[in-house]
Coordinates of C-alpha atoms and ligand atoms in Angstrom, one line a residue:
X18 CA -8.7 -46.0 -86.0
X19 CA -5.4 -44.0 -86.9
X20 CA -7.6 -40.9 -88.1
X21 CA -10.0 -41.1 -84.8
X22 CA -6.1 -40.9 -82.6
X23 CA -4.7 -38.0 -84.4
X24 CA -8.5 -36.4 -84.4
X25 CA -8.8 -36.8 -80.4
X26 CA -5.3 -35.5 -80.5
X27 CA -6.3 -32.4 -82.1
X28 CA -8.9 -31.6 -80.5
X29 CA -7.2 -31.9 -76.9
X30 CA -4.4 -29.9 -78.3
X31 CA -7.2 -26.9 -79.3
X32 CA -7.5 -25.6 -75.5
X33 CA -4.1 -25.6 -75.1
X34 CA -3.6 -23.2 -78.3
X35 CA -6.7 -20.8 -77.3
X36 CA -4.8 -20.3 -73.7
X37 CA -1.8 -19.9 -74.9
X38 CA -3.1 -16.8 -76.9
X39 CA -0.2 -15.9 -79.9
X40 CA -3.0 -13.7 -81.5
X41 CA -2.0 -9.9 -81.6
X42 CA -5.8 -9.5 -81.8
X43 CA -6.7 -10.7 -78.9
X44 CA -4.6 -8.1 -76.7
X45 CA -7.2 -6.7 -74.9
X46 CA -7.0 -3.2 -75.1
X47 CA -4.9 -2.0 -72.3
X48 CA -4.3 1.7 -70.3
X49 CA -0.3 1.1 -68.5
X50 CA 0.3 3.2 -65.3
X51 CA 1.9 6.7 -66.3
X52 CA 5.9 6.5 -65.4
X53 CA 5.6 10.1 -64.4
X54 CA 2.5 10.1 -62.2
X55 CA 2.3 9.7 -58.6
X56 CA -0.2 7.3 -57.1
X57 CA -1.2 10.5 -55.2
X58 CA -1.4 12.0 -58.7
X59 CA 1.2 13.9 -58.4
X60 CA 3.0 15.0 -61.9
X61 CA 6.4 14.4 -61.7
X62 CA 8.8 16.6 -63.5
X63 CA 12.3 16.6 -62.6
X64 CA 15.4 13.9 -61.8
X65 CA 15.4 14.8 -58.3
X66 CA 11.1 14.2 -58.1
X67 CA 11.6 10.9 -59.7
X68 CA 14.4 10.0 -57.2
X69 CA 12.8 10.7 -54.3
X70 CA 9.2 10.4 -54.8
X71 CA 8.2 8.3 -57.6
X72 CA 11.3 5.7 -57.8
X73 CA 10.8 4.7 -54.3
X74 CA 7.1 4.4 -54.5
X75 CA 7.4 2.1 -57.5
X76 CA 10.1 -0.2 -55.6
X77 CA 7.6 -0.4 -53.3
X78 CA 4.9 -1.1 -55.4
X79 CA 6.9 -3.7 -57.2
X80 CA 8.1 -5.0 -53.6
X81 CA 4.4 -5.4 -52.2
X82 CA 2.6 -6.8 -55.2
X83 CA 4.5 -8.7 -57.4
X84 CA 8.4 -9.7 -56.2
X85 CA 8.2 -9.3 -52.2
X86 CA 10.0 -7.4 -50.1
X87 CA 13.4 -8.1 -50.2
X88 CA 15.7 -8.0 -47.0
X89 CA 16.6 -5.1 -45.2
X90 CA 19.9 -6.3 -43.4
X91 CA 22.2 -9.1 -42.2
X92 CA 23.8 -9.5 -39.3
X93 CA 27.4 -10.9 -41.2
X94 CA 28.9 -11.2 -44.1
X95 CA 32.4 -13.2 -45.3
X96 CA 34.2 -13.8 -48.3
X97 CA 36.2 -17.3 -48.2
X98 CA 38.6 -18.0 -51.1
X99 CA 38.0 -21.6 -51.9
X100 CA 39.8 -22.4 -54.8
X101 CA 41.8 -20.7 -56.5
X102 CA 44.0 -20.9 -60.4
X103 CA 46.2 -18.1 -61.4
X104 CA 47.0 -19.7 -64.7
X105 CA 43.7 -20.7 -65.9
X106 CA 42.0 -21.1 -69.3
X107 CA 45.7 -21.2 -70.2
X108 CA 47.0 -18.6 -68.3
X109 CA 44.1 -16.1 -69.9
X110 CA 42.2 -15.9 -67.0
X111 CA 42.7 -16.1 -63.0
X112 CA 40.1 -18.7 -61.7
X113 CA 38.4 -17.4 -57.9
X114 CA 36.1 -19.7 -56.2
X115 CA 34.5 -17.7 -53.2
X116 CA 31.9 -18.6 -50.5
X117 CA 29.8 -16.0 -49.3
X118 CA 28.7 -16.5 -46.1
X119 CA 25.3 -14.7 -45.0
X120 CA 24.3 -14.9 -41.4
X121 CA 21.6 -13.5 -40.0
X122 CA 19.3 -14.2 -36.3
X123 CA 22.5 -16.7 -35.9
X124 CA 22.1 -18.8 -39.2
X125 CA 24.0 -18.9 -42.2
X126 CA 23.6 -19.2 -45.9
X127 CA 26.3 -19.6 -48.7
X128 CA 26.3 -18.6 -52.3
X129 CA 28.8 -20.2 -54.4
X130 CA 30.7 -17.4 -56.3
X131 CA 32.6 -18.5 -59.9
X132 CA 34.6 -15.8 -60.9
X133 CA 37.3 -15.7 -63.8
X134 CA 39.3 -12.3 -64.5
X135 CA 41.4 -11.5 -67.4
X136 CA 44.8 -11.7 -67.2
X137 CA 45.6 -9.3 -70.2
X138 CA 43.8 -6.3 -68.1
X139 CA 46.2 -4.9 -65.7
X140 CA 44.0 -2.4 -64.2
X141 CA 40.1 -3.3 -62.8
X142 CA 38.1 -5.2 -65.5
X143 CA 34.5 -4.5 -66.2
X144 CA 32.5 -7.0 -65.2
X145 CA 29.7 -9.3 -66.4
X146 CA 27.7 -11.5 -63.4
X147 CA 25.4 -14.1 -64.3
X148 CA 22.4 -15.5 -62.1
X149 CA 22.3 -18.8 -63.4
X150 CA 19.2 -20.8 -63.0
X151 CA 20.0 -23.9 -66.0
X152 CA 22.5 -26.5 -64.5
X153 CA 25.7 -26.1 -62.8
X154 CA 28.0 -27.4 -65.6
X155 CA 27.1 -24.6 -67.5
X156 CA 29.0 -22.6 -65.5
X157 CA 31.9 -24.7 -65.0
X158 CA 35.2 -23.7 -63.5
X159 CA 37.4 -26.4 -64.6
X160 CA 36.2 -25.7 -68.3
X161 CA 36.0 -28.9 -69.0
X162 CA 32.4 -28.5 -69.5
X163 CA 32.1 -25.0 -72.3
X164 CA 29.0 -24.1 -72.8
X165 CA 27.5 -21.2 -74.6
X166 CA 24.7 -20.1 -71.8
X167 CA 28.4 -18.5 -70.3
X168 CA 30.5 -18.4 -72.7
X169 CA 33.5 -17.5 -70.2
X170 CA 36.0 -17.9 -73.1
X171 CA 34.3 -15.3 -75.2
X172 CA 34.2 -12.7 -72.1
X173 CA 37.9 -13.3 -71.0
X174 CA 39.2 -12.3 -74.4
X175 CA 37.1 -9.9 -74.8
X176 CA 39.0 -8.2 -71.7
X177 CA 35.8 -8.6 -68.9
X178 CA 35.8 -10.3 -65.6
X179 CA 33.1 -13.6 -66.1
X180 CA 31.0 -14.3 -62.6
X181 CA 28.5 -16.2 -61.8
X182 CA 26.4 -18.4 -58.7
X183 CA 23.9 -20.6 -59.0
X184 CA 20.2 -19.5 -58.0
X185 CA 19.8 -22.7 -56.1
X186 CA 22.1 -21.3 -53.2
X187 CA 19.9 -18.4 -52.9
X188 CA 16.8 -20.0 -53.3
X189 CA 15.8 -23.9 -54.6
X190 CA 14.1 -23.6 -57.8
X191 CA 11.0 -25.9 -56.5
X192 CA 7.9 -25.1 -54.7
X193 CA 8.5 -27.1 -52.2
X194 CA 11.8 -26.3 -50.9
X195 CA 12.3 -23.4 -51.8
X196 CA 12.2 -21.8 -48.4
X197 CA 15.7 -23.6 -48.0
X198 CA 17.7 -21.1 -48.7
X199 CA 18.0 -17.3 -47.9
X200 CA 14.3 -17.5 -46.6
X201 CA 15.9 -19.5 -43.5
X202 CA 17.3 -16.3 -42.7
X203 CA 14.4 -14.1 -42.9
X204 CA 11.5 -16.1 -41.6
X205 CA 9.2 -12.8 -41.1
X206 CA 9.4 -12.7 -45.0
X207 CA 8.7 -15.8 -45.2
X208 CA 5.6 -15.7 -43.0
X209 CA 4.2 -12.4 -45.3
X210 CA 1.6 -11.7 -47.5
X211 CA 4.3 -9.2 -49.6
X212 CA 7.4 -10.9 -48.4
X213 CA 9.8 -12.4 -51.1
X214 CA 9.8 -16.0 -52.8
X215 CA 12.5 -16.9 -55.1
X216 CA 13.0 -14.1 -57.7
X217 CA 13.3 -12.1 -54.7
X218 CA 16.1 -14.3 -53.3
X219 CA 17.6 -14.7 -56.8
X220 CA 18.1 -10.8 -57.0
X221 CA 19.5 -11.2 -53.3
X222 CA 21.8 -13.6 -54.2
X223 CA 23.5 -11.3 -56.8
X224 CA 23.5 -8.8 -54.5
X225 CA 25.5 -10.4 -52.1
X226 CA 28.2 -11.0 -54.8
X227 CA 28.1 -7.7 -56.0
X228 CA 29.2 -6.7 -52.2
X229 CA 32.4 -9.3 -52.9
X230 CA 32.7 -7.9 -56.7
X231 CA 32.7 -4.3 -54.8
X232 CA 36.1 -5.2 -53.1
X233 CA 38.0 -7.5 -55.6
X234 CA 40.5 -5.3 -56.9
X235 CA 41.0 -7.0 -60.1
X236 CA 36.8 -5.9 -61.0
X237 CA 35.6 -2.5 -61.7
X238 CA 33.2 -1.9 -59.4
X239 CA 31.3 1.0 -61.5
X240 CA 31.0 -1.4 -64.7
X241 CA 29.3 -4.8 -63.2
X242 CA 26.6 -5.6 -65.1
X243 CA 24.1 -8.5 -64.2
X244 CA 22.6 -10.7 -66.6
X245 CA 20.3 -13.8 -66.3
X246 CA 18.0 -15.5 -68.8
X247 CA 14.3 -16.2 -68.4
X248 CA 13.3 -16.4 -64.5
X249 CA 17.2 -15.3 -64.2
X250 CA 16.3 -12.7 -66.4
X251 CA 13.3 -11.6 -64.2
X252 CA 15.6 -11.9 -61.7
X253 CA 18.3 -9.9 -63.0
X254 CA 15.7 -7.4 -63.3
X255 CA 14.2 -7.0 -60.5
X256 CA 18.0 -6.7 -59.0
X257 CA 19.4 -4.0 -60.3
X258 CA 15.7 -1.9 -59.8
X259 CA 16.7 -2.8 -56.2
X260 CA 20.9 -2.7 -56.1
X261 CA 22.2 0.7 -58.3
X262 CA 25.4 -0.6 -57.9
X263 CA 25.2 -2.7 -61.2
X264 CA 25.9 -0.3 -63.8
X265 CA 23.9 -2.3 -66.7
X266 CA 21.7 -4.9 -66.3
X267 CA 20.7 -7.6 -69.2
X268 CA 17.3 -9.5 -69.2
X269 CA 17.2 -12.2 -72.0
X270 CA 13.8 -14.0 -72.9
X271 CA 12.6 -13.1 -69.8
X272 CA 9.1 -12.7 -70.5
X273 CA 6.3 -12.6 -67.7
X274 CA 7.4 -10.9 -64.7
X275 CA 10.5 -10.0 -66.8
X276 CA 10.8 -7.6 -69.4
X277 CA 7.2 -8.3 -71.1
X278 CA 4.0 -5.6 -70.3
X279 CA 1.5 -8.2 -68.2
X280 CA -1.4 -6.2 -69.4
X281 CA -1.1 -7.7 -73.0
X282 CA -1.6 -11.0 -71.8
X283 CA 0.3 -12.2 -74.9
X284 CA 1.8 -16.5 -74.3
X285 CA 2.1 -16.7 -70.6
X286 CA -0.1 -14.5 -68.6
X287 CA -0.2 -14.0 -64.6
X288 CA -2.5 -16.6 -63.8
X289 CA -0.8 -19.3 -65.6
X290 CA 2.8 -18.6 -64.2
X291 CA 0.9 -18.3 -60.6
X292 CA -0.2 -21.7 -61.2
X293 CA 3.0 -23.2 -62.8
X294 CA 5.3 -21.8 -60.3
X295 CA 3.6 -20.6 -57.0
X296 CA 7.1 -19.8 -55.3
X297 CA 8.7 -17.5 -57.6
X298 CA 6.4 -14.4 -57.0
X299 CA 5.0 -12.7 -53.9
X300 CA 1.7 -14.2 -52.6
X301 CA 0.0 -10.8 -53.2
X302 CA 0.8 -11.2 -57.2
X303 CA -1.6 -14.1 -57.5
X304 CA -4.8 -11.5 -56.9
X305 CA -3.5 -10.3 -60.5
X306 CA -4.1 -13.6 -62.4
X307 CA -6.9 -12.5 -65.2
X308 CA -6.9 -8.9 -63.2
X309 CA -3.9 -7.4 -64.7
X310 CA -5.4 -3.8 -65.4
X311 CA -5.7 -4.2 -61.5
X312 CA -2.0 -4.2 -61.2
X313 CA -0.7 -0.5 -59.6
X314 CA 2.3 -1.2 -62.2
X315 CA 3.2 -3.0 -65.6
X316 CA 7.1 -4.1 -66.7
X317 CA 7.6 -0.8 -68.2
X318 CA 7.8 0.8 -65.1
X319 CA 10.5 -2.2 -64.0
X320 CA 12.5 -0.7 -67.3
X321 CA 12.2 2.5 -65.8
X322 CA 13.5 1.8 -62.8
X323 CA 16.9 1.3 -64.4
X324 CA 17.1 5.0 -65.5
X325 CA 19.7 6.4 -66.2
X326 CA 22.0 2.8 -66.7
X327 CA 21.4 0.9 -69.3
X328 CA 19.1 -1.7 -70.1
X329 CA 19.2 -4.7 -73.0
X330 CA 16.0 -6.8 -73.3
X331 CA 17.1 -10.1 -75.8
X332 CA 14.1 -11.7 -77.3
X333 CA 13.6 -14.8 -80.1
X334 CA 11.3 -14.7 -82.8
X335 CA 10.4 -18.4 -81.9
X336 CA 10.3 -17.5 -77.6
X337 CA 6.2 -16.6 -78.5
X338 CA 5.4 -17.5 -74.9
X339 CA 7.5 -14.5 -73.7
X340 CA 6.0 -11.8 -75.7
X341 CA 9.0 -10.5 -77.7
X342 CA 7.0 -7.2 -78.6
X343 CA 5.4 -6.7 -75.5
X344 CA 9.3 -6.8 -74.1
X345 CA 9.9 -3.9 -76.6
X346 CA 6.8 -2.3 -75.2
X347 CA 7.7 -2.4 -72.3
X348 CA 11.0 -0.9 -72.9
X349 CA 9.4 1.8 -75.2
X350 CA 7.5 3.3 -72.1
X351 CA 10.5 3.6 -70.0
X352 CA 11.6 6.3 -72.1
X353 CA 10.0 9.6 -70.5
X354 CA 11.6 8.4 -67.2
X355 CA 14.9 8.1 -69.7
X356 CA 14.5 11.7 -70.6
X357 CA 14.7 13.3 -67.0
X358 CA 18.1 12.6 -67.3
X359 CA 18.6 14.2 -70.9
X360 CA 18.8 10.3 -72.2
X361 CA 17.2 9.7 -75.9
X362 CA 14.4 6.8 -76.6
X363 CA 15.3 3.6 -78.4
X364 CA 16.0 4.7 -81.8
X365 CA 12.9 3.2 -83.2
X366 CA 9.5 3.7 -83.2
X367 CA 8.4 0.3 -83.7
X368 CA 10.1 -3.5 -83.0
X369 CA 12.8 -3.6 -85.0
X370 CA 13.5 -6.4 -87.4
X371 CA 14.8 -9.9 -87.0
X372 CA 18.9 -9.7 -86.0
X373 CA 19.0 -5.9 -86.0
X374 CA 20.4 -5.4 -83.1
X375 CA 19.9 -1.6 -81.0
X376 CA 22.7 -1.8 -79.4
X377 CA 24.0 2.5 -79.6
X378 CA 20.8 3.6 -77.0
X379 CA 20.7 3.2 -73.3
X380 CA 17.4 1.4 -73.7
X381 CA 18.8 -1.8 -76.1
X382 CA 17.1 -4.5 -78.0
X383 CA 16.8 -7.3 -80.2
X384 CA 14.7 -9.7 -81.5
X385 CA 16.8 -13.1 -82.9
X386 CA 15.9 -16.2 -84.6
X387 CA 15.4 -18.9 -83.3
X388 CA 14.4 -20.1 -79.5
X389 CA 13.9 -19.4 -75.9
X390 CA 17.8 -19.5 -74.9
X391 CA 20.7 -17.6 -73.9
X392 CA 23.6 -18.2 -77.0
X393 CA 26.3 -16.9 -78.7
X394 CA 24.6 -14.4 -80.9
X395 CA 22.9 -12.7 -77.7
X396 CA 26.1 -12.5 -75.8
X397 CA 27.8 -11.1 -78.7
X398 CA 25.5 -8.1 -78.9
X399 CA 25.3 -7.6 -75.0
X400 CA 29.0 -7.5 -75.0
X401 CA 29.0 -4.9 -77.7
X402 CA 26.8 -3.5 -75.9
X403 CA 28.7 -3.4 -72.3
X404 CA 31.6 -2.0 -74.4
X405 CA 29.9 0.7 -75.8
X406 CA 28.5 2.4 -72.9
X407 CA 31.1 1.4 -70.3
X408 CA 33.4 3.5 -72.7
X409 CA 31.5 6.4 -72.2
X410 CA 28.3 7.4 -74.8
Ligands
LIG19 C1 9.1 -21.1 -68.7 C2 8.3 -20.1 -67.9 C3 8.8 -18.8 -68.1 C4 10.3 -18.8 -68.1 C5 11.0 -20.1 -68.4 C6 12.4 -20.3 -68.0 O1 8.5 -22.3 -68.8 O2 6.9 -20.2 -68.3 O3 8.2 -17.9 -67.2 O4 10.9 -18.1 -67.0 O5 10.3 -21.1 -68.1 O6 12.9 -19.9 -66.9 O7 13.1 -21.0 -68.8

């Protein structure tokens, strides 16, 4: 009887392994969209002809068939100081709660800012926000709760500002409520084909405390980077493509939709994130489940659209499901776009090893031990990272 169990077990577990597809030799072979060619197949050449012809066409591109079009305006905005604690984290940090209040058509939304800055910096600190999609105690601003998915501790001593809001206040991680946020707002993107769903709000959301993070004194506002991990990490992406005001942007584990090439179809493809979670993307990106070469772009040309700031794609030997090399990939084929601007490539020609971080190239990466999560270890480097290019290289 025991042997006929684990045997049905097996064999229910085979369909599961076949779709999950962790075989390198099944990537079907694959053609990505050329960074430097026009749709209208125009070649493009210079800074100045990716600025103003192909960078906006790809925002477009990414806008109408895979995030949705983000908003265009609001009608108000207001920063309300709601708590605040000059001494805390024992007098290392000053603690600012702040509500951001969005209105737009005569409604209003609030995102829930947590901010910390160091007391040891006298001038502006540089600046680290995270879109923070695990639970609220993980960003906790009585520190009772530590935890190392925002290791605030680490960042304050380190000399950088520590923000963060939850992506619930932007948009409800659920796919049924999750017009309950920001979408209130914009019901005509709500109502379209290509209009945004919740990555698309995420990215808002950090938007809107970038524009309080670009008049807080005490913050640098040329050296804020924005960080989030798995669909934060999409997220996070996707922002700064849209919002140049973030200097450097960090994508941990992100995966599908995130930093990871769709075309390879490696763990989670298109279809199956459709199907888990039908409000993240734009309706459009659903066409694209088992049609990825159909796709006008790939996540290489999301890398690119970072150019010239710099870019850190995390990754775990163990996080299979979010195609670790396919992330590299994908960063490897940002680098022409690097190169208008006189930028090098990644300093390797193929994924580097376990824990070797790349951390002295605008285009950074690593591939950990271990699991799909944001720790210590990956903070660490994207700290070292921050540092080394907000001092200058
Ligand atoms: C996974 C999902 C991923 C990823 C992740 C997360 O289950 O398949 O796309 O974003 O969740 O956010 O933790």
């Amino acid at each position: 009887m025991k042997t006929v169990t684990c045997l049905l077990v097996f064999l229910m577990l085979i369909p599961k392994v076949q779709a999950q597809n962790y075989e390198e030799a099944k990537v079907p072979a694959y053609t990505l969209p050329d960074p430097l060619l026009s749709l209208n197949k125009v070649r493009i050449k210079t800074k100045t002809e990716w600025e103003t012809t192909r960078r906006p066409e790809l925002l477009r591109l990414f806008a109408d068939h895979v995030y949705g079009r983000s908003p265009t305006a609001y009608s108000d905005i207001k920063f309300t100081v709601t708590n605040e604690n000059k001494v805390a984290m024992e007098g290392r940090a000053y603690l600012k709660e702040v509500r951001i209040d969005v209105t737009q058509h005569q409604k209003t939304v609030a995102i829930h800012l947590i901010l910390f800055l160091p007391n040891r910096v006298s001038g502006p600190a540089p600046a680290f926000l995270l879109i923070n999609n695990r639970g609220k105690e993980n960003t906790d601003p009585t520190r009772a709760t530590k935890s190392d998915f925002w290791p605030a501790e680490m960042l304050i001593d380190q000399g950088f500002a520590v923000a963060a809001f939850h992506v619930s206040d932007a948009a409800p991680d659920d796919k049924t409520t999750f017009q309950n946020g920001v979408l209130q707002l914009y019901p005509d993107l709500l109502a379209a084909d290509n209009g945004m769903r919740t990555l698309g709000a995420w990215a808002w959301g950090a938007s809107r405390a970038m524009d309080y993070l670009q008049q807080e004194a005490r913050v640098d506002k040329n050296k804020v980077a924005v960080i989030g991990h798995s669909r934060g990490g999409k997220a996070a992406l996707w922002c700064a493509a849209q919002d140049q005001r973030f200097a450097l942007v960090v994508s941990n584990c992100s995966g599908t939709g995130g930093a990871s090439l769709a075309r390879r179809q490696f763990g989670e493809t298109v279809q199956r994130i459709n199907t888990t979670f039908p409000h993240w993307f734009t309706p459009k990106y659903k066409q694209y489940g088992d049609n990825e070469a159909a796709l006008p772009v790939d996540q290489h040309l999301l890398m690119a659209l970072m150019a010239p700031r710099p870019v850190y794609v995390g990754t775990a030997v163990e996080d299979r499901w979010a195609d670790p090399l396919g992330s590299f990939l994908a960063l490897k084929n940002a680098e022409t776009v690097y190169a208008l601007y006189g930028v090098g490539p990644l300093p390797s020609a193929t994924q580097p090893q376990v824990n070797t971080p790349v951390i002295e190239s605008r285009l950074g990466y690593h591939l950990r031990e271990g699991v799909h999560n944001l720790t210590r270890y990956d903070w660490t480097q994207y700290l070292a990272f921050a540092r080394y290019h907000f001092e200058k290289h």
